[in-house]
XYZ file of C-alpha atoms in Angstrom:
210
model
C 27.352 -5.220 -25.699
C 29.988 -6.246 -23.018
C 31.466 -9.573 -22.599
C 30.577 -11.290 -19.401
C 32.708 -14.363 -18.341
C 30.818 -16.911 -16.106
C 33.417 -19.389 -14.604
C 32.380 -22.945 -13.760
C 32.790 -24.039 -10.076
C 31.921 -27.247 -8.265
C 33.342 -29.593 -5.668
C 33.254 -32.508 -8.185
C 29.599 -33.222 -7.969
C 28.086 -31.379 -10.911
C 26.250 -34.483 -12.122
C 24.521 -35.005 -8.894
C 20.840 -34.087 -8.257
C 20.864 -31.404 -6.911
C 23.956 -30.349 -8.560
C 26.828 -28.588 -6.738
C 27.904 -26.863 -10.131
C 27.581 -23.062 -10.133
C 28.645 -20.353 -12.334
C 29.888 -16.801 -11.325
C 32.133 -13.936 -12.432
C 34.682 -15.141 -9.847
C 37.819 -16.896 -11.141
C 38.166 -20.347 -9.954
C 41.128 -21.442 -7.513
C 41.929 -25.005 -6.903
C 38.720 -27.163 -7.408
C 38.417 -30.828 -8.103
C 37.384 -31.876 -11.582
C 34.079 -32.981 -12.732
C 33.828 -36.349 -14.487
C 30.918 -38.340 -16.182
C 30.694 -41.451 -18.295
C 29.497 -41.100 -21.805
C 27.964 -44.421 -23.297
C 27.247 -43.960 -27.112
C 24.746 -46.798 -26.850
C 22.714 -44.762 -24.325
C 22.638 -41.252 -25.781
C 20.867 -38.269 -24.375
C 17.488 -37.305 -26.011
C 17.390 -34.148 -28.186
C 13.508 -34.446 -29.063
C 12.472 -31.939 -26.478
C 11.563 -28.713 -28.406
C 13.159 -25.389 -28.059
C 10.803 -24.406 -25.046
C 10.555 -27.715 -23.349
C 11.585 -28.294 -19.753
C 15.150 -29.813 -19.890
C 15.086 -31.387 -16.432
C 14.374 -34.754 -17.714
C 17.859 -34.570 -19.479
C 19.633 -32.658 -16.784
C 18.875 -35.431 -14.129
C 21.004 -37.881 -16.046
C 24.366 -38.844 -14.569
C 26.083 -38.113 -17.911
C 25.061 -34.480 -17.857
C 26.886 -31.794 -15.811
C 24.973 -28.667 -14.855
C 26.275 -25.211 -13.482
C 23.790 -22.637 -12.488
C 24.090 -18.892 -11.460
C 22.403 -17.333 -8.375
C 18.996 -15.815 -9.064
C 19.523 -12.423 -10.736
C 18.469 -9.396 -8.862
C 17.889 -7.337 -12.211
C 17.016 -8.653 -15.566
C 19.828 -9.510 -17.631
C 19.801 -9.104 -21.438
C 22.017 -11.399 -23.743
C 22.402 -10.153 -27.373
C 25.059 -11.739 -29.661
C 27.115 -14.905 -30.022
C 27.655 -17.109 -26.958
C 30.997 -19.000 -26.652
C 31.895 -21.811 -24.268
C 35.574 -22.072 -23.373
C 35.869 -25.583 -22.136
C 38.946 -27.197 -20.628
C 38.394 -30.982 -21.012
C 39.897 -34.373 -21.472
C 38.581 -37.844 -22.590
C 40.165 -41.136 -22.217
C 39.293 -41.884 -25.879
C 40.825 -40.612 -29.245
C 37.712 -38.880 -30.179
C 34.382 -37.641 -28.558
C 31.830 -34.912 -28.802
C 31.107 -32.073 -26.494
C 27.611 -30.467 -26.394
C 26.403 -27.583 -24.378
C 22.935 -25.909 -23.836
C 22.164 -22.646 -21.925
C 18.919 -22.425 -20.191
C 16.713 -19.986 -18.159
C 15.848 -21.563 -14.676
C 12.538 -20.431 -13.310
C 11.565 -20.469 -9.548
C 9.513 -23.450 -9.918
C 12.550 -25.354 -11.175
C 11.806 -25.385 -14.844
C 14.735 -25.240 -17.083
C 13.964 -23.840 -20.694
C 16.432 -23.279 -23.527
C 15.848 -19.737 -25.025
C 17.626 -20.160 -28.418
C 18.329 -22.742 -31.082
C 21.863 -23.236 -32.186
C 24.227 -25.878 -33.473
C 25.993 -26.579 -30.276
C 27.758 -29.961 -30.945
C 31.677 -29.969 -31.076
C 33.587 -33.025 -32.541
C 36.913 -33.197 -30.846
C 38.759 -34.459 -33.881
C 37.969 -31.222 -35.731
C 39.112 -28.915 -33.070
C 41.740 -27.468 -35.429
C 39.421 -27.185 -38.387
C 37.314 -29.347 -40.790
C 40.257 -29.728 -43.161
C 42.082 -32.051 -40.844
C 41.629 -34.592 -38.181
C 43.735 -34.347 -35.027
C 42.846 -37.070 -32.518
C 43.012 -36.638 -28.639
C 45.809 -37.938 -26.414
C 43.717 -39.866 -23.873
C 43.322 -37.985 -20.629
C 45.427 -34.988 -21.690
C 43.424 -31.683 -20.827
C 43.026 -29.529 -23.957
C 41.118 -26.196 -24.453
C 38.061 -26.262 -26.701
C 36.371 -23.088 -27.972
C 32.795 -24.194 -28.692
C 30.581 -21.720 -30.630
C 27.078 -21.921 -29.327
C 25.476 -19.485 -31.835
C 23.646 -16.136 -31.293
C 21.025 -15.443 -28.872
C 18.739 -12.493 -28.195
C 16.954 -13.041 -24.743
C 16.430 -11.357 -21.325
C 16.745 -13.491 -18.184
C 13.900 -12.315 -16.045
C 14.590 -11.047 -12.414
C 14.591 -13.841 -9.835
C 15.525 -16.336 -12.507
C 18.951 -18.173 -13.050
C 21.107 -19.012 -16.004
C 22.210 -22.641 -16.282
C 24.772 -24.296 -18.528
C 24.616 -28.144 -19.277
C 27.452 -30.076 -20.729
C 27.136 -33.666 -22.171
C 28.254 -35.689 -25.099
C 25.330 -36.718 -27.283
C 21.861 -35.567 -28.421
C 20.079 -38.310 -30.349
C 18.490 -38.320 -32.928
C 19.478 -34.709 -33.813
C 23.232 -35.955 -33.764
C 24.556 -39.275 -34.452
C 26.376 -40.402 -31.316
C 30.029 -40.321 -31.420
C 31.352 -43.878 -31.028
C 34.602 -42.518 -29.413
C 36.745 -44.855 -31.368
C 38.180 -42.366 -33.713
C 37.383 -44.555 -36.736
C 35.546 -43.265 -39.887
C 31.973 -42.297 -38.673
C 30.205 -43.389 -41.833
C 31.439 -47.154 -41.434
C 32.154 -47.494 -37.849
C 30.453 -50.372 -36.038
C 32.371 -50.323 -32.879
C 31.646 -48.256 -29.737
C 33.720 -47.184 -26.645
C 32.517 -45.931 -23.400
C 34.420 -42.682 -22.619
C 35.212 -41.051 -19.203
C 34.913 -37.308 -19.778
C 36.788 -34.906 -17.442
C 35.909 -31.220 -17.049
C 38.430 -28.911 -15.473
C 37.726 -25.565 -13.640
C 40.704 -24.246 -11.797
C 43.139 -21.283 -11.818
C 45.218 -22.880 -14.726
C 42.203 -24.142 -16.709
C 39.294 -21.956 -15.982
C 36.401 -23.371 -18.068
C 33.932 -20.429 -18.662
C 30.885 -19.206 -20.564
C 31.336 -15.919 -22.549
C 28.198 -13.993 -22.845
C 27.555 -10.814 -24.856
C 25.281 -8.738 -22.509
C 23.802 -5.237 -22.969
C 22.214 -2.812 -20.474
C 18.883 -1.463 -21.689
């Protein structure tokens, strides 16, 4: 396998429908950030199934999407996928979630592997310690998205979605930084995703030529 890096690009409207978020092997230059509002009282839905069309989630304004151009040849992914995310939140703690999907010519967007893709910011330096965020300070998060063995068909696209909740599979992060088991408060978070020359958010794919 070889590592393929797909860099995130947009003009700040990756939450729009249609999204202007794209992914390519080209490093970003100076680009505006993408932002979205995560309200833990209105979490995204995780009850979709592994082969369900995810467009009903992707149309939400609290979900960012980045899509490649249609592939001119089949692309085979084999191994562990990693998201290198440069991001900030205006809260002391939050969650980052990501899903990769195959996009078909009719617009269907289907996930092709099941993995634990939730990442709690306070544990970014290990589960043995809690390190809270400095509000609005950019940080690099390396998010393991699990292994996949799948071939993207010729003419189809690869899509990355970024969001902050998947209920009821995961209990929504209240964004307060309080103890999760006893917290009854909630804070609405403004999330910022960076993709520029200094903070190039990207997806790392293990690909293989057959």
